[in-house]
Short mmCIF file of C-alpha atoms (C1' of nucleotides) in Angstrom, two decimals:
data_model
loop_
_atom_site.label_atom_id
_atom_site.label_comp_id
_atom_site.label_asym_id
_atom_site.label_seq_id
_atom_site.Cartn_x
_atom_site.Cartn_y
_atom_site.Cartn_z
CA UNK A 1 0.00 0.00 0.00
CA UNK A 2 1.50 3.02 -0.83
CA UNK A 3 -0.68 5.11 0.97
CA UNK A 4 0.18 6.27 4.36
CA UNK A 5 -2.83 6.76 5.86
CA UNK A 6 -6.22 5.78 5.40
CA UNK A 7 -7.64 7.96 8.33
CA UNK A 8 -10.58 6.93 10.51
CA UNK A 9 -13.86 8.67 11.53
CA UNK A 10 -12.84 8.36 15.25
CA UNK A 11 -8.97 6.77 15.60
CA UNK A 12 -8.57 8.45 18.78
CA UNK A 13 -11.53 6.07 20.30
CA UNK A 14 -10.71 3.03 18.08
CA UNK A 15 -7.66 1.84 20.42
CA UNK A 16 -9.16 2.77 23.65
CA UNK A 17 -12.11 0.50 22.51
CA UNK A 18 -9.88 -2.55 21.40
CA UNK A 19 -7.88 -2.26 25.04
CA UNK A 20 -11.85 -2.31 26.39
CA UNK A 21 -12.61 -5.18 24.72
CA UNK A 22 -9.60 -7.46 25.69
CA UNK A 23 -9.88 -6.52 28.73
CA UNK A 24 -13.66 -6.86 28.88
CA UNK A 25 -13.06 -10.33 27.84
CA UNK A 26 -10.42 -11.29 30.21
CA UNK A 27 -13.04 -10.35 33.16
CA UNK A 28 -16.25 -11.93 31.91
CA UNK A 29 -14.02 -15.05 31.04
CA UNK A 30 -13.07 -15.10 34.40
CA UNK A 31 -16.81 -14.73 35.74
CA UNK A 32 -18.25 -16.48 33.68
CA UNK A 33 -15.70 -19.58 32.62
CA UNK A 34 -16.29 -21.09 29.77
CA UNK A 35 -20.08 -20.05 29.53
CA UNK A 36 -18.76 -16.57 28.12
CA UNK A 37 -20.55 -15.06 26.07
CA UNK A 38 -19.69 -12.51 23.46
CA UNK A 39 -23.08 -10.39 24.23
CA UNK A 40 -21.75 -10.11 27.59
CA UNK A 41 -18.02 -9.07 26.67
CA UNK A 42 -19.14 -6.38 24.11
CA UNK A 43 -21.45 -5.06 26.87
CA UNK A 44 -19.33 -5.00 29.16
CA UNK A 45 -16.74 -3.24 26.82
CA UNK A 46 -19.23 -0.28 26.22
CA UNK A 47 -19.57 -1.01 22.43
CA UNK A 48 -21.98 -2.70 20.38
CA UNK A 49 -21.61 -6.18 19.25
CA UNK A 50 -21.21 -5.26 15.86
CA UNK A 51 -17.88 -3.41 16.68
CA UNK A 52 -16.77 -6.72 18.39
CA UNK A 53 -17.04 -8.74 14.94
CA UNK A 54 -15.69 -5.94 13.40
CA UNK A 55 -12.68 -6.40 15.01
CA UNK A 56 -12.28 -9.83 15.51
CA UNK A 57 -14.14 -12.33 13.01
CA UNK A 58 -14.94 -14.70 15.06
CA UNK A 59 -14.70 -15.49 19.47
CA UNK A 60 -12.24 -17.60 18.67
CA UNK A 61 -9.94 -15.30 17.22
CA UNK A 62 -10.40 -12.81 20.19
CA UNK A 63 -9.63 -15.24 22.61
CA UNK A 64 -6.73 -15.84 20.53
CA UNK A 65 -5.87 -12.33 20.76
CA UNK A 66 -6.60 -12.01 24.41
CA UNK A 67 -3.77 -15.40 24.91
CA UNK A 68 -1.13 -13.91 22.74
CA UNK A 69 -1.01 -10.53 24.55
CA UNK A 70 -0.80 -12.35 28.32
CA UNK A 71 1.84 -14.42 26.59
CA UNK A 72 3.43 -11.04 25.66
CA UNK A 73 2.84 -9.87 29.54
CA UNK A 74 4.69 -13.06 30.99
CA UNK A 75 7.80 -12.91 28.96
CA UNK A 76 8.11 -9.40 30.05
CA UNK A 77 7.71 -10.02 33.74
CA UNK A 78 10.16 -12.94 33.35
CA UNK A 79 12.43 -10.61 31.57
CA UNK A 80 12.27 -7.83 33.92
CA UNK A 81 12.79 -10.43 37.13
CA UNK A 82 16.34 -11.07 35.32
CA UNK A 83 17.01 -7.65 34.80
CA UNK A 84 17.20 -7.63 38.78
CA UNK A 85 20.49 -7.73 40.01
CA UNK A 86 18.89 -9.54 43.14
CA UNK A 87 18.27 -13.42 42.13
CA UNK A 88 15.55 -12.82 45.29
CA UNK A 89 14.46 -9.95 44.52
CA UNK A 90 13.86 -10.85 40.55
CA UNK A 91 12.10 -14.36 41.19
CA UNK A 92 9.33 -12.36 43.55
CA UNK A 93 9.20 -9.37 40.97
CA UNK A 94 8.27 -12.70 38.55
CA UNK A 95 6.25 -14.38 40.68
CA UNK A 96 3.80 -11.07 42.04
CA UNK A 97 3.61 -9.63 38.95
CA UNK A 98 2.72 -12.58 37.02
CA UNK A 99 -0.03 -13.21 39.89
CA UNK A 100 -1.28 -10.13 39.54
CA UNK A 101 -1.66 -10.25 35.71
CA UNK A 102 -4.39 -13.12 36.43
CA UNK A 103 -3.79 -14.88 33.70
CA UNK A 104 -5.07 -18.02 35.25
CA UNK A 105 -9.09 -16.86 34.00
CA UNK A 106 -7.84 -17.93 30.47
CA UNK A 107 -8.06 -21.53 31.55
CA UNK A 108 -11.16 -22.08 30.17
CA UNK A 109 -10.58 -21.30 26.64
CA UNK A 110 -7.65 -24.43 26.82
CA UNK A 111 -8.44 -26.35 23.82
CA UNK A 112 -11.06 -23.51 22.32
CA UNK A 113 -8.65 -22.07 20.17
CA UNK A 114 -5.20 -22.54 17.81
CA UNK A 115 -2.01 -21.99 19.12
CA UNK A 116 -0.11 -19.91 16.44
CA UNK A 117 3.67 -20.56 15.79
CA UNK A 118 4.32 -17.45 16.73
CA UNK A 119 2.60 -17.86 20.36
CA UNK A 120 4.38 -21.39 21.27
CA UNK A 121 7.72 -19.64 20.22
CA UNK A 122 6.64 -16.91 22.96
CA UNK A 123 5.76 -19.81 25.54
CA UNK A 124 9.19 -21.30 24.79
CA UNK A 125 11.17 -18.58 25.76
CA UNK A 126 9.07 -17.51 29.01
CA UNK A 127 9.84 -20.85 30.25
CA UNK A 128 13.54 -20.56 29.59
CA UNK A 129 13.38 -17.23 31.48
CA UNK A 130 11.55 -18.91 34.51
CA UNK A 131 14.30 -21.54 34.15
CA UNK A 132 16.71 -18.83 34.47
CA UNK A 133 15.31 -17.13 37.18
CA UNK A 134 14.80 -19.92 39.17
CA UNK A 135 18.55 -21.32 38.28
CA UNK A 136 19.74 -18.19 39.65
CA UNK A 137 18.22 -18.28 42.79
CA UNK A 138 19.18 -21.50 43.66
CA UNK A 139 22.79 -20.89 42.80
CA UNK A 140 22.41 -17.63 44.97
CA UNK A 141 21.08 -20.06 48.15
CA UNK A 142 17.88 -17.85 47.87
CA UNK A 143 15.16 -20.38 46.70
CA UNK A 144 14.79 -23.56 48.80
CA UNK A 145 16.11 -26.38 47.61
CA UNK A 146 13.64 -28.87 47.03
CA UNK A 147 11.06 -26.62 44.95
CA UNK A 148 11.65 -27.02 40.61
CA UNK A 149 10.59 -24.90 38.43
CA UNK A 150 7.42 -26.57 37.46
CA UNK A 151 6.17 -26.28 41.23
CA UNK A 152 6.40 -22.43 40.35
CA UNK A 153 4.88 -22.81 37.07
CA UNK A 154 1.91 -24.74 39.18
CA UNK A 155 2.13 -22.12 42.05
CA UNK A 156 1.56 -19.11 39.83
CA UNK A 157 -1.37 -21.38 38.13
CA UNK A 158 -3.17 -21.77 41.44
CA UNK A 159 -2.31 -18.06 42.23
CA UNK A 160 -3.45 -16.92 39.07
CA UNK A 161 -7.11 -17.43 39.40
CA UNK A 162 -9.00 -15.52 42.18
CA UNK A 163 -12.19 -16.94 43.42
CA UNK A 164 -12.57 -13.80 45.23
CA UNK A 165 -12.61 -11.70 42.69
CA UNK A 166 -14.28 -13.27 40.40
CA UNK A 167 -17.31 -13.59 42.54
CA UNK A 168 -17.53 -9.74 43.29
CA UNK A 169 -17.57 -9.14 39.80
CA UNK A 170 -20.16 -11.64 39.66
CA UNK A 171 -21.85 -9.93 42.33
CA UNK A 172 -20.83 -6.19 41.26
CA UNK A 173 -19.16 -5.05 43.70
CA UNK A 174 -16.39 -3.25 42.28
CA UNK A 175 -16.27 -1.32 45.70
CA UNK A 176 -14.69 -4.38 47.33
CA UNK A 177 -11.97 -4.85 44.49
CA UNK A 178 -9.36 -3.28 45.99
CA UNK A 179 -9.96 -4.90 49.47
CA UNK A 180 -10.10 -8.34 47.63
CA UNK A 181 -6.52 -7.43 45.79
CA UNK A 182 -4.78 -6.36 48.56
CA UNK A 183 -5.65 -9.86 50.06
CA UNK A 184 -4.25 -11.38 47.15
CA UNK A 185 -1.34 -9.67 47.75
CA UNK A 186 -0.57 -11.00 51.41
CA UNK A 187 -1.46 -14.66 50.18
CA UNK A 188 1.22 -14.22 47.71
CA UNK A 189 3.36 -12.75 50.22
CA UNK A 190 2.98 -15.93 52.38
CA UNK A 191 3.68 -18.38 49.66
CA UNK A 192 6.57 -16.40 48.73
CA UNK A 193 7.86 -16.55 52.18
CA UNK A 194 7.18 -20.14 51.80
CA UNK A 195 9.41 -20.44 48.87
CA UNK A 196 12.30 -19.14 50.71
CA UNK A 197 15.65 -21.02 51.81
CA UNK A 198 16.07 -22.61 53.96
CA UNK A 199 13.14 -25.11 54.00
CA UNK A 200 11.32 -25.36 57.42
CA UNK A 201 10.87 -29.56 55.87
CA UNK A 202 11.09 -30.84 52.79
CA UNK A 203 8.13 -30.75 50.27
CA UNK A 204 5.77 -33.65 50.32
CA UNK A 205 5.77 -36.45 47.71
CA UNK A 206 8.18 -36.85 44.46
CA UNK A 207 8.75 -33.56 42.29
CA UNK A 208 6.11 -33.06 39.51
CA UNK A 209 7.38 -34.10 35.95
CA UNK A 210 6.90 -32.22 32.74
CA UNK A 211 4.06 -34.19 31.26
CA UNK A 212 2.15 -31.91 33.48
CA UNK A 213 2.59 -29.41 30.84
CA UNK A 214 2.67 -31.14 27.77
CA UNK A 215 -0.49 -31.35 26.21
CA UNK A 216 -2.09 -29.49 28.42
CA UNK A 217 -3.33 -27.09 25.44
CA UNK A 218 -4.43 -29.72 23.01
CA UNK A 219 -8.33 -30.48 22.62
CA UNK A 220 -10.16 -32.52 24.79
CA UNK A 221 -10.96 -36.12 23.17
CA UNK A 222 -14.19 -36.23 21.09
CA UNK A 223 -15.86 -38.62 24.07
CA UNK A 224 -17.23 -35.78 26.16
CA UNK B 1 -46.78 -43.76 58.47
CA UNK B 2 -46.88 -46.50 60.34
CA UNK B 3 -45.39 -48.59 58.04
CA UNK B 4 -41.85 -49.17 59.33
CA UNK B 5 -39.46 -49.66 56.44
CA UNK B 6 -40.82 -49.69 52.78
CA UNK B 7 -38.44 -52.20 50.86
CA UNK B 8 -36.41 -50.95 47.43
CA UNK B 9 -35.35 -53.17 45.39
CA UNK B 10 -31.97 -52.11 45.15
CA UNK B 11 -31.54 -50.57 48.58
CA UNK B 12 -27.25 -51.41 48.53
CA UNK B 13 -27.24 -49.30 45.10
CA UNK B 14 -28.86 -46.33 46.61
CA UNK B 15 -26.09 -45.63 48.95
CA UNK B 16 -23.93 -45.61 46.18
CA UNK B 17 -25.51 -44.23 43.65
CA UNK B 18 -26.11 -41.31 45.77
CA UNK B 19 -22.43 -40.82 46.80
CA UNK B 20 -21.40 -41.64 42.94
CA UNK B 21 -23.85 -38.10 42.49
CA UNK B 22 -22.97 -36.16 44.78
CA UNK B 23 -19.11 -36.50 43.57
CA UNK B 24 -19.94 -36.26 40.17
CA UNK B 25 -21.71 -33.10 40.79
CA UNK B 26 -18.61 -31.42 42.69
CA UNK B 27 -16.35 -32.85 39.73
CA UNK B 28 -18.54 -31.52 36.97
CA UNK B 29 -19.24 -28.29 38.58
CA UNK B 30 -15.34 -28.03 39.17
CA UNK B 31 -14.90 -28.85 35.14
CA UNK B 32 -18.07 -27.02 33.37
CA UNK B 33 -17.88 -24.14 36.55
CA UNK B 34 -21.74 -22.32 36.40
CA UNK B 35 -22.80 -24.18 32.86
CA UNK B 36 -22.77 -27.43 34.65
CA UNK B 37 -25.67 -29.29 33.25
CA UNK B 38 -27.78 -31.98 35.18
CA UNK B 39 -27.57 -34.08 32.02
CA UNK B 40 -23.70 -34.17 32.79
CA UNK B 41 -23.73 -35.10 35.97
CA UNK B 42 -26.28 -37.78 35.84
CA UNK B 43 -23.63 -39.21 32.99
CA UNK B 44 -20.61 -39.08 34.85
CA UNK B 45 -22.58 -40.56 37.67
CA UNK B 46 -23.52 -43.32 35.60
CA UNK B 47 -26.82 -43.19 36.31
CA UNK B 48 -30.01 -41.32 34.11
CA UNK B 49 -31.61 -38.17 34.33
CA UNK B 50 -34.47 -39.88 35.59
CA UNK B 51 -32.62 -41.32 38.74
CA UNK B 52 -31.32 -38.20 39.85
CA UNK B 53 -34.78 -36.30 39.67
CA UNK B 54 -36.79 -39.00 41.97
CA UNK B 55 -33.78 -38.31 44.41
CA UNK B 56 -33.46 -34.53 43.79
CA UNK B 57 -37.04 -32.53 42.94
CA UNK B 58 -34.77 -30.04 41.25
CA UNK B 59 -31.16 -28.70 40.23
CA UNK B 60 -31.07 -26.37 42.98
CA UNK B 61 -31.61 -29.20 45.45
CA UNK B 62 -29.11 -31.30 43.97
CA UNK B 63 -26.79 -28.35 44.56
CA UNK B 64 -27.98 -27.39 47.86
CA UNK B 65 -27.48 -31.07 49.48
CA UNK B 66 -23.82 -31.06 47.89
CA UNK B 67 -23.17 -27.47 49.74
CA UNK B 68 -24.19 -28.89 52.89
CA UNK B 69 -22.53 -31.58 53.05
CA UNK B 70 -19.15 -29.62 52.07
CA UNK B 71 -20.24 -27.76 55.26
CA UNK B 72 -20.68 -31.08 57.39
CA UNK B 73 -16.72 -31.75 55.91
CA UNK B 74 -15.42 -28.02 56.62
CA UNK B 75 -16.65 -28.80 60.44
CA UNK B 76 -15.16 -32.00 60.76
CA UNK B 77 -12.00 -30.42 59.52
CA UNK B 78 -11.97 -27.64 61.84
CA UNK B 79 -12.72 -30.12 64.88
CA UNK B 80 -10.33 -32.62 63.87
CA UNK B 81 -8.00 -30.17 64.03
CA UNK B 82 -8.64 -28.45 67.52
CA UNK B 83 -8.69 -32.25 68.58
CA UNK B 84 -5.15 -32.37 68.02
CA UNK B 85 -2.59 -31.86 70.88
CA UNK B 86 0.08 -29.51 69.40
CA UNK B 87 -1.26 -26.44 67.89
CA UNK B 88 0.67 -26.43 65.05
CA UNK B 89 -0.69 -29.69 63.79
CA UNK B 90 -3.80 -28.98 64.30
CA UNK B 91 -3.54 -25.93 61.83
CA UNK B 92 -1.90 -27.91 59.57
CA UNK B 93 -4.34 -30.98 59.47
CA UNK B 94 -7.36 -27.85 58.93
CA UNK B 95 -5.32 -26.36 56.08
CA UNK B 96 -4.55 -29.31 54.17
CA UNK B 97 -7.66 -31.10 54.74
CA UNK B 98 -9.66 -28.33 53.71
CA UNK B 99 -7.50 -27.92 50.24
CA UNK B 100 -7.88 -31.29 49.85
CA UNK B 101 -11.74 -30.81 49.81
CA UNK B 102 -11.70 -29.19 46.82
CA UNK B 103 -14.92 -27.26 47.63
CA UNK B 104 -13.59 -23.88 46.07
CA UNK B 105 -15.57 -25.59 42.95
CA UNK B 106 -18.85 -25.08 44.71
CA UNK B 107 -17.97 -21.06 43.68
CA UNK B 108 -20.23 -20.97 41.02
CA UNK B 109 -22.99 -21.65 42.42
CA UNK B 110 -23.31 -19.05 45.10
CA UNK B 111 -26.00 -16.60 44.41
CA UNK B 112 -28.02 -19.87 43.07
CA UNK B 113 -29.02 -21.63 46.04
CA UNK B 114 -31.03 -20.93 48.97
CA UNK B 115 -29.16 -20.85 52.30
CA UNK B 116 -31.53 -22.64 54.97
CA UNK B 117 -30.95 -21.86 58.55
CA UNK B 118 -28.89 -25.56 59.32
CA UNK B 119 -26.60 -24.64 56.67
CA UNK B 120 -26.02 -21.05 58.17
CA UNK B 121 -25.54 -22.02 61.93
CA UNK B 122 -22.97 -25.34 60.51
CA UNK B 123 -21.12 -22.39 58.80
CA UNK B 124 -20.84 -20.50 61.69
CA UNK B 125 -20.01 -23.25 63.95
CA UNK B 126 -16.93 -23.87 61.43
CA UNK B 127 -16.00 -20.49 61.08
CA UNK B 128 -15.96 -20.49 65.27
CA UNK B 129 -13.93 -23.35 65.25
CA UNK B 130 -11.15 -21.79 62.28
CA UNK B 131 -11.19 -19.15 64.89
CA UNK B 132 -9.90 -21.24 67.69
CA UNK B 133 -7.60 -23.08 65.79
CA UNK B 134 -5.81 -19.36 64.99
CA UNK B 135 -5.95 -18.50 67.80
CA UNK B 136 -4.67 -21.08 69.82
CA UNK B 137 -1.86 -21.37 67.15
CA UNK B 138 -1.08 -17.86 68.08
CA UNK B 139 -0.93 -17.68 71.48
CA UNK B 140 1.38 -20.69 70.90
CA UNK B 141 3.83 -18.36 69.11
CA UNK B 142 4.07 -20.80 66.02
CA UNK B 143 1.81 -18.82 63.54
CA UNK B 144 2.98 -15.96 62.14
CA UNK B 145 1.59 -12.92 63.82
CA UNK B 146 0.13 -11.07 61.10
CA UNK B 147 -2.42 -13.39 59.57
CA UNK B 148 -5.71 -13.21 60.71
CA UNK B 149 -8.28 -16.20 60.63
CA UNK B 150 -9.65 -13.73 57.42
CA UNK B 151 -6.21 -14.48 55.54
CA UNK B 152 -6.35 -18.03 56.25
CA UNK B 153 -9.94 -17.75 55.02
CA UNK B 154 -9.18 -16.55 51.60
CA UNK B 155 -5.77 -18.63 51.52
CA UNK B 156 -8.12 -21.66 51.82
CA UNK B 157 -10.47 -20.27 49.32
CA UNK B 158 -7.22 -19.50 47.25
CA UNK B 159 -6.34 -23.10 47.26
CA UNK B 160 -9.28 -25.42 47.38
CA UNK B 161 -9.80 -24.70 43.61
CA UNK B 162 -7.12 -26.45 41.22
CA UNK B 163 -7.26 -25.35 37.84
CA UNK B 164 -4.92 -27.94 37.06
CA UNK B 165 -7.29 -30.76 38.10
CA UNK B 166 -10.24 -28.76 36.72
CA UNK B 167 -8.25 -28.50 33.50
CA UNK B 168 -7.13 -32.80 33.54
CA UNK B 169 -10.70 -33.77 34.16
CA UNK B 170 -11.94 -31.64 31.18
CA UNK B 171 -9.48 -33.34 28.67
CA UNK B 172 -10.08 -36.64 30.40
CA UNK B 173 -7.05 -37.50 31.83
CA UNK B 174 -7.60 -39.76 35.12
CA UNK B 175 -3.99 -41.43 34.71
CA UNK B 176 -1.85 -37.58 35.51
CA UNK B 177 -4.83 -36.81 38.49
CA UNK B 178 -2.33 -38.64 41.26
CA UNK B 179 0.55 -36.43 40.28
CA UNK B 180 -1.58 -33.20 40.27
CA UNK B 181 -2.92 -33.61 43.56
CA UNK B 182 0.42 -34.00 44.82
CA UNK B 183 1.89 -31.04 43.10
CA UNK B 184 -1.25 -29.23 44.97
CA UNK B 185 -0.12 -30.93 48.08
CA UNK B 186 3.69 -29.51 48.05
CA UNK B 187 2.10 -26.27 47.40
CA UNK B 188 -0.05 -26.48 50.12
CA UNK B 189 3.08 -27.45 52.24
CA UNK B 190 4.63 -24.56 50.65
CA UNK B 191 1.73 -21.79 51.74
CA UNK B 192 2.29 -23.83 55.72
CA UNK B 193 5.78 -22.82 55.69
CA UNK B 194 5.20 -19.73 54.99
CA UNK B 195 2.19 -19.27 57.90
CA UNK B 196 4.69 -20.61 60.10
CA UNK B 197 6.26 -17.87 62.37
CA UNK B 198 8.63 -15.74 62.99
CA UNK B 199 7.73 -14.02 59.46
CA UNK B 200 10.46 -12.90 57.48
CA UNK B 201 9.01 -9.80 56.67
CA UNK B 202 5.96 -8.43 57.65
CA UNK B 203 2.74 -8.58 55.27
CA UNK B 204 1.80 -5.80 52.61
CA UNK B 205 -1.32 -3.69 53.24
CA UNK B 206 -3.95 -3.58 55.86
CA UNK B 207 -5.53 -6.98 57.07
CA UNK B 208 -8.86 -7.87 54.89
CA UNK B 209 -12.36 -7.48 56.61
CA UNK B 210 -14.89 -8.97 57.13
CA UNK B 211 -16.85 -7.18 54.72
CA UNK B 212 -15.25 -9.71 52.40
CA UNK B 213 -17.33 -12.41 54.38
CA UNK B 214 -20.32 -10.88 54.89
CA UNK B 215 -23.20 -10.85 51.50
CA UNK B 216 -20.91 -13.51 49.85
CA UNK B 217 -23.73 -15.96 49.41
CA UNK B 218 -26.45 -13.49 48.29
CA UNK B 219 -27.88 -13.57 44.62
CA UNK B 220 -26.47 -10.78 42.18
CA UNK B 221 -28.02 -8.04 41.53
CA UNK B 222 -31.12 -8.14 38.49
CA UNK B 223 -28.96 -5.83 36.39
CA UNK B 224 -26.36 -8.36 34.79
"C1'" DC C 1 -46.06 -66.81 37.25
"C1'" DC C 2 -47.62 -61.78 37.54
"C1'" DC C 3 -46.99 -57.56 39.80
"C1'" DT C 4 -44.59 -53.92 41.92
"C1'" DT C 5 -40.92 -50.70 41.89
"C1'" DG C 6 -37.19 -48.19 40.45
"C1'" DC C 7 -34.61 -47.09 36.22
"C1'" DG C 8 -32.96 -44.95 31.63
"C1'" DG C 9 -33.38 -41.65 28.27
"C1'" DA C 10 -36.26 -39.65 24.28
"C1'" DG C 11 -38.42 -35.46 23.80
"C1'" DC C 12 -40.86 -31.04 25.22
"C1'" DG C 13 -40.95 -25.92 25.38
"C1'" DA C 14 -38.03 -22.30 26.71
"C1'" DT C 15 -33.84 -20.18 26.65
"C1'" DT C 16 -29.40 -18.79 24.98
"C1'" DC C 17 -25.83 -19.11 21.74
"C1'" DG C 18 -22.62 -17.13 17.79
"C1'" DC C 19 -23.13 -14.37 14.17
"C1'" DT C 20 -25.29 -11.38 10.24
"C1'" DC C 21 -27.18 -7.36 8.54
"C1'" DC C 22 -29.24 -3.03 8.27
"C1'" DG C 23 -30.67 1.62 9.77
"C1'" DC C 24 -28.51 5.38 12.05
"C1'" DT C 25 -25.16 8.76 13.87
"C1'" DA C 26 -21.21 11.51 13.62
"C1'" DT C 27 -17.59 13.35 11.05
"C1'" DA C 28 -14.67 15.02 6.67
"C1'" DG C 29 -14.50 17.64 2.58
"C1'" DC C 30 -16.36 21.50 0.29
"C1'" DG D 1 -24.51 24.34 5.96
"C1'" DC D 2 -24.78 20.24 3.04
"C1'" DT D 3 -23.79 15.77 1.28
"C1'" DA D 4 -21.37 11.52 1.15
"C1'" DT D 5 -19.68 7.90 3.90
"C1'" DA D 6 -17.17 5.26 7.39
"C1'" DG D 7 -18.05 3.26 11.71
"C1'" DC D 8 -21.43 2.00 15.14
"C1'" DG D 9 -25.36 -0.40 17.86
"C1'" DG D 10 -28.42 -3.94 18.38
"C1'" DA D 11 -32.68 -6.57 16.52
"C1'" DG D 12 -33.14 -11.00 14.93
"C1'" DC D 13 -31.82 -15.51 12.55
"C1'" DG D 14 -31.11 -20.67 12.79
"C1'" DA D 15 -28.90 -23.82 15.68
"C1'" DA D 16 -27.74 -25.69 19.91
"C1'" DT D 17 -28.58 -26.53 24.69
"C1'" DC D 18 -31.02 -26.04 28.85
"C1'" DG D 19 -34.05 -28.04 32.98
"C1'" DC D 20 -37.41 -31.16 33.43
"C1'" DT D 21 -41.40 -34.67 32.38
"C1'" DC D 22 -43.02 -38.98 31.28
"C1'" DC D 23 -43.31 -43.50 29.64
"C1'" DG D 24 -41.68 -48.14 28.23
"C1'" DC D 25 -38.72 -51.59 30.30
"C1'" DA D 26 -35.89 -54.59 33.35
"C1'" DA D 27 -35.38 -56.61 37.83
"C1'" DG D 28 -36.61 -58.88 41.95
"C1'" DG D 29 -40.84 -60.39 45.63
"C1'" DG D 30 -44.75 -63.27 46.70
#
DNA sequence: CCCTTGCGGAGCGATTCGCTCCGCTATAGC
DNA sequence: GCTATAGCGGAGCGAATCGCTCCGCAAGGG
């Protein structure tokens, strides 16, 4: 195209509205699971549902969308724990920021849509940078021994998701919303005191393998 | 009625059968969260539609029975634990016993049920008995001094939901379920450590309230 | 042997879904 | 101020799914 600019009636709004939308999406998913409904995200976006398909051609491809930016958000937070000179103080920069980016709501959509080249690539190297991260701390005598790198990956899983929250948006009460993310906050702060060297005991049971992740974003088997 | 005992044919199944539901409904409600269908249950109980609506007159029952007997469990938890000698294990037998109930998949159904006055004084008889078993672990010097019963609360909350599990049961995996529970065990073990005192550093922001407690269970408001 | 009793699941009306399509509003060029 | 038009909102479509009813059938008791 050789022309540089093919201008819009209202530009300005146009990437306010798209940041609405994702972000619309990423709380009804998280209210509503699964049962999500696009009626509910544009609504809850402020925009008809006709600007939603404008967008996006399909759900699918939003929740696409909506999974390759938080893919986007955890490389950076991985990348910006190893900018840390701290190994300590990096791993809990990781681990409350990627918390906080609640990223655990897009569970439901496992299996709902394609994983793009481009996305796995980004998965790849966010779990080298966890690798890092929690390589470093070990070598530092920071992180206690017995936890691997997958028992973060499943920590940050189970942190990911608030039940809390989810049910005062449910409920709307946004008044509460702060109240319910400063709690999050201190549970994190526990398990990352938990995480800690040196170990109080050792963990419980054998350490969890890899097959935990494998797979994990294929579909489910016809049979259901 | 004076008729003392009116004979089913297949009074040994009953028992069963009504376990087998009641665990299939907390398994699909933890998979299919607030679009669980009766039709799936009944299914993954092994048992028709039919079967489950001459024991249940409606959904909402079904649902109700299966929140009070998570209550009944919650208590026995709680009591267990003030049963033990040494504080400490006490807490710890609460905590991990409650995770392992899995009961933060009854979420989605609060706001749908009706809350009838047993279920109401059970809850508060539990929450009475959490109470104790902080304190006691307080005054005992071996929980941290800055969680309140309210952080434990949510922590619990926090935990007795595993997307992981959620996630295995929707793809039908049954053969990785052992090693998923216990990666949510060393977690759990994890979260004790770091409830254990002293604290290394002291928790961020102001202890939660109780208004996070309190109009938890009510329905949502018409305007959704 | 028949009769009672609990069981499974097809099917009902109602609801909700993803998505299309069209009338309307708000702006740009003149 | 006027017209042309790009972007917007939401009614409404067929399809799918929901909670629930109801009836034909299998399994023991007398």
């Amino acid at each position: 195209m050789t022309k540089p600019a093919r201008r819009a009636h209202r530009r300005v709004d146009a990437e306010a509205n798209d940041r609405a939308l994702l972000r619309a999406a990423h709380d009804v998913l998280a209210e509503d699971g699964a049962h999500a409904s696009v009626a509910a995200i544009a609504a809850r976006a402020g925009v008809g549902i006709g600007t939603l398909y404008r967008r996006y051609r399909t759900k699918s491809e939003l929740f696409q969308h909506l999974c390759a930016v938080s893919l986007d958000q955890w490389l950076a937070a991985a990348e910006d724990g190893l900018a840390h000179d701290d190994p300590w103080e990096g791993l809990a920069h990781y681990v409350t920021t990627g918390v906080a980016l609640g990223s655990g709501s897009l569970g439901p959509i496992a299996g709902m849509i394609e994983i793009t080249e481009e996305m796995a690539d980004k998965n790849t190297r966010s779990d080298a940078a966890a690798a890092l991260l929690v390589e470093r701390a070990h070598a530092a005598g920071v992180l206690r021994s017995d936890v691997t790198v997958i028992d973060l990956h499943l920590l940050l899983e189970q942190l990911g998701r608030s039940p809390l929250l989810e049910q005062l948006g449910r409920q709307g009460r946004p008044d509460l919303v702060e109240a319910a993310r400063n709690s999050r906050a201190r549970i994190t702060a526990i398990a990352l005191d938990g995480l800690r060297a040196p170990a109080p005991r050792p963990l419980p049971g054998a350490p969890p393998g890899y097959e935990l992740f494998s797979e994990r974003w294929e579909p489910p088997p016809p049979g259901t």
